[in-house]
Amino acid sequence: MKTFCGRANPTTGAMEWSEEDENYDYHQEIARSRYADMLHDKDRNTKYYQGIRAAVNRVKERGEKAIVLDIGTGTGLLSMMAASAGADFCYAVEVFKPMANAAVKIVEKNGFRDKIKVINKHSTEVTVGPDGDMQCRANILVTELFDTELIGEGALPTYEHAHKYLVQEGCEAVPHRATVYVQLVESKRMWSWNKLLPVHVEAEDGEKIIVSPSEMENCPGVPSVCDIQLNQMPSNDFTILSDVVTMFSVDFSKPVRSASTYYRVQLEPVKSGKAQIVLSWWDIDMDPSGKINCTMAPYWVKSTSAFQWRDHWMQCVYFLPNEEPVLQGETVYLTACRDEYSVWYKLQKARGAEENKADVCVESPVCRCQAHLLWNRPRFGALNDQNRTSQYIKSLMKVLKTDSVCLCISDGSLLPVLAHYLGAKQVFTLENSAVACSVMEKFFKANHLHDKIKIIEARPELLTTSHLEDKKISVLVGEPFFTTSLLPWHNLYFWYARTAVTSHLTNNVTVLPQSASLHMMIVEFQDLWRIRSPCGTCEGFDVQTMDDMIKNSLNFRESREAEPHPLWEYPCKSLSDPQEVLTFDFRKTVPQHGLGTEGSVNLLRKGKSHGAVLWMEYHLAADISVSTGLMQISNEKGNCEWNPHCKQAVYFFSSVIESEILSDLPSAVSYAINFDTKTGEIAMDFKLL
């Protein structure tokens, strides 16, 4: 069996499908999974255990046998909790085969072979009866099928089916109920992730303002949830406009309906402002009385003493279709609509109740302007970052002349508009997709530039002199940014594109950025290390089999890889100075031979060396650079501030993955980093000294 896996090729800027060993896909799935994070979630695990014990006791007190159905068992943890709490028998359902195999081993290792049956099926395929997967219906339903949005992993249809076919009427459920909470806020920062705000450009002939097309202004965006670590959002980045209110709740012990529906609440704004964002999170009660509660509430809602870090459940940011001015004390209605898998919101001013009923949103929002398909939320954030834009403006002013013929190579960039306003004689932009062409065309039209900037839909190597109207390019510009890039260095595709268009450039062409450099720093993470750290035992159960499975998957490729993470959400402190490790000169073409470096970096602070963080810096023009990673080290403790619009690359050291306790703190870290010009990938190796 072979499986096809999509991977961005940094040398072509395209998604390419490669044939991989059938194990590759699942190794990726396991290596990058959140199993370790869940097993480290002490709060979740103890609450589930308490809830399961209580449910088993309630059934036993009625004089019945306790028969448990555990859907999405994963490691088998919740079934083992039920068995050790005295359940008579557990059916543990797991659809992912490698995981089901691991659960069988873990259950056996912990001595529950006679009490737990692992069923490797989707729960909707499970049969009940003398010859079925289950002998009889269960009277306790245990699941953990939730994501940050609560329903995004299909919890509702799964529960709906289970109540119809797999559990008894009046069964106990752990969790017993889930409740979704919302709060209305105004936030320029979060709003800038969904709409393009006007961009101001100081040009020779006065100030120019770049605006977005009205179609984009009025577009509701894409329905996918924006889930983030809201606990890392400083309180001065948003203004609270309403109290926290309950939006809806689901009782899992009764039949559940997954059909689309809506919920409406009345809000009294506590402050006047622009309602832009609905912040949302949920909690689960493990028992009917609500004494055993597990909450995702952010820091300003609950006391920090109960704070549990987790990455598998975060908080949601929903963008209202348009910003609505609200007045303190003047009632508004917030409507949550949902289908089986997602939720979306709209806000209405108080009017006659009947009138309001009529226009409830049933279809989920669809992006019609296409910009939300081209630009993801961090990309909107970057385009709206006036400081970042001003660095590009400053450097363009240095290099552009009145006779400059300019070619821009970046996906859906504002650079062509900036180049035009700053005096280039002619501007071309190379776009690699029909969506990008369509969005840029609308954009140029809205700013009356459609006849001033020429869009070319072609790959760099297929660029012809007729595309360029027989002109040679004297200024080649890029941010660089490409939508297929996953890791920071994948945007080096700009270098490959620059190499491909060499024949169209003048001899003394100016390339902006003129070069790039790869930077690296050793860090200690406050919490992120947990997602790759083995668990050993969880609530007294041996889950080492899972640790081994994750480790085996991480090592599947011999060379372990760096992984992308938005570090503004994951606090860390620097243990070393940042170090420049490789440079890439865009004034020259990509060399035939690879680029490599070896060296070591001294550790200046005490702490656990969890890993290395890597990022790119682009040198736009003399002494003007932009960083996609470290912005600054903010104090002597070494706390870092990161570029919030980019993901940085994190390479976890094996000491994290193996959970070694280092007897002596290392004093330095040696590294070997190699850039393969044939593949555009970077291989790296680190040793703690």
Steps between C-alpha positions, in 0.01 A plus 500: 500500500625846409346823617518843339610789719487867409809702584599848394811496283703809598687494168182533290261666746244233412323224687636170377366155563755238584448129538586389850515172684151436643642552849613855426159655531419347832849569638443867416158481662638349820821701515309826470199385701374649822494171694792599724337836568176328608680252723684793666170680559474420871183705548316319219613156616419539870156647422420218256611245763280661769204516261543137392525376862183691590309364196604138574389547863159640398437198276618253768277666761202422276607135515590485131814376327715790375554458124709778348527621140811714445495665155833626364696315766848597370742343749214323683551731798133574576402132470778405744370766740152347472628143551701597806199693634311168501326494160399145403597536135621770259473526123775731376446624144789644296489554123874577443662158459852570637335662802261207554799262489679711760187503719487117490862485623450766767182333632679165517810644666282655772318172566156588365487248217192328641312824567562706187434414136660732244289535183685640197204660322322827463234506773226523235610157368488330840240222533307389812364151575610142577721492185578872497800705611311576822292234679250759620446874513715691748360694796801734535619707203852642528655706221761760430408617150540873549713759329543869579165574334342208694321352197766518227601133526146375450396457864131575424433239227703245701289557814180503296583158354618355832175595676295341222692175467772438760388616847196448721242769555579701814868403487768680698733716291851625580519787433138566595469833321697763311429874509621756247569856623544820301621853555475793261819704450653771286856430390692676227763227522262206450282686248816553292515121452180502293474832312755708313513841665601811297877523445661846507790578268696825515608557139681792331166638377318478835334229706338206321255261666468142378145375557344158459214430256148536645443131428784425744371752756161327510623141478426284806827311451552126533299289745798313647555587863797709608629312805777655703660506844290795615694499827792654307288792374589803718197674652591828328447334159123480542213687668228298670153614388279245679495266796566133439171328413397139443428449130380138507554171675470134405388226740683185394295264719191557282453455125700762311394668174768592251270673246577866428344741745552840661509652848437862592596700808427854606804712594523830685832656394701604808687754288441683171724404209528308175387140533738309273590173668324226696740321732380154598599198710327212673501299817388147577326370811605142564200436728132607504548730802779697327742456791770348276567769242774540240514846339680667210421850632781753435703677768274803547197280571630247751758517776849391391529252789290258294702564183595196294702544183381291205535520125233250392220726628544876471259790445316622190499835326198558273482800268161665465406550131529879553596718792193632682506812720340420838399732782540428869174363641321487164384141442634299206432141394781257429410196289715189481424275205649155474503202270640159594860620515526877535357813659467857369355819645307809414396802701176696463360812657183454704195520273160335507560136593305374197705706260817358651384139478463531124864561412675231701811384318482138399768461233853518629694807384686465172786719380387662175785748465762221477747702709431274800591201281827665393604651834476312829453692825867556587549624141221757544676601823830549316341703219334721763823554695581864425849473657587210275364681193704811584823294490416398142404859410830634639707247308303543174557876523874431515510279190228628263582750225264677257596255223478184716327199346390290792399131529346375822518128591294419811150360548226762533729781608450876534854562372391570138269778625773644721749490211256683274420770756868548579579590141593188300451559128339160446393217732436133424391242756534125463214305660503121516127424521169602347371597846799732558450661156131553566554655844782727380295612202209605726748667726668703227156597362383628839808726507468605130827326414376223266661671201818587695609159629511194278415161653679204343367154581803285420767301671836684515671254266226553239524881505547636146615835361148558367360470856737785586421698185862459387634683804782396730439504875718746690347444846389154616302502825349244736397500866560203448179314585348189341178329608648148472780574751480308826841565652679838503759404239239382249460866395850465354299396196551867412867416436405217262251727323766772477734243343232392251437856374870597472486547122232771544704710744731790415870448574493739793162385634409594857353209694294579809554335741867481404560205730356285775645333806398206715515563875492262793466516876482240778190535720316363801124483443256574778259230374539411132754226582211291639365422152812293427579370846433138599254430775607167651200463729173690492266491803682184611471318163804400297480673159862444398382314187361834376826680581694240304261528209540880484878472533512236229297727270720802572805292408333345195691732266843452667543877494240657721349816359431846628130579538316832458345672806373857550719579801310812610252243637768291676720691748866406520821649627826519311790303644747619235549812292334487160752390239513551125585160351457523120468778245341492155604764247210582268722721283650174370318195364451185710834314507532141377661387827327493840566747780603371838630615833616352828567669828392531858307749706559572870217477751486823700207422728413204718201304379390189315616497139176383341593582146619743237280761336588602143374790290588711197602863475479686171744782427291729285753772434796658679430471877127417460402147601180317589494202731250213477605385846651669801395864541677551830610339826292709736679465835800352679303180567519441126127520418454522123269697277427339164363621169126432547427455126738210435560150623852433619677166462549298820741209519442306823813341647494128563536565875140628487381207290681246721431695820863459608583669826831669424725471805715797396349797327664529159718809452475512121320345205677397182316507169536388141260661253490421129292660227452268203466722191352208301201454735482836679488317834719550805637207700620564852659326791568622853701365793491621859860542622 
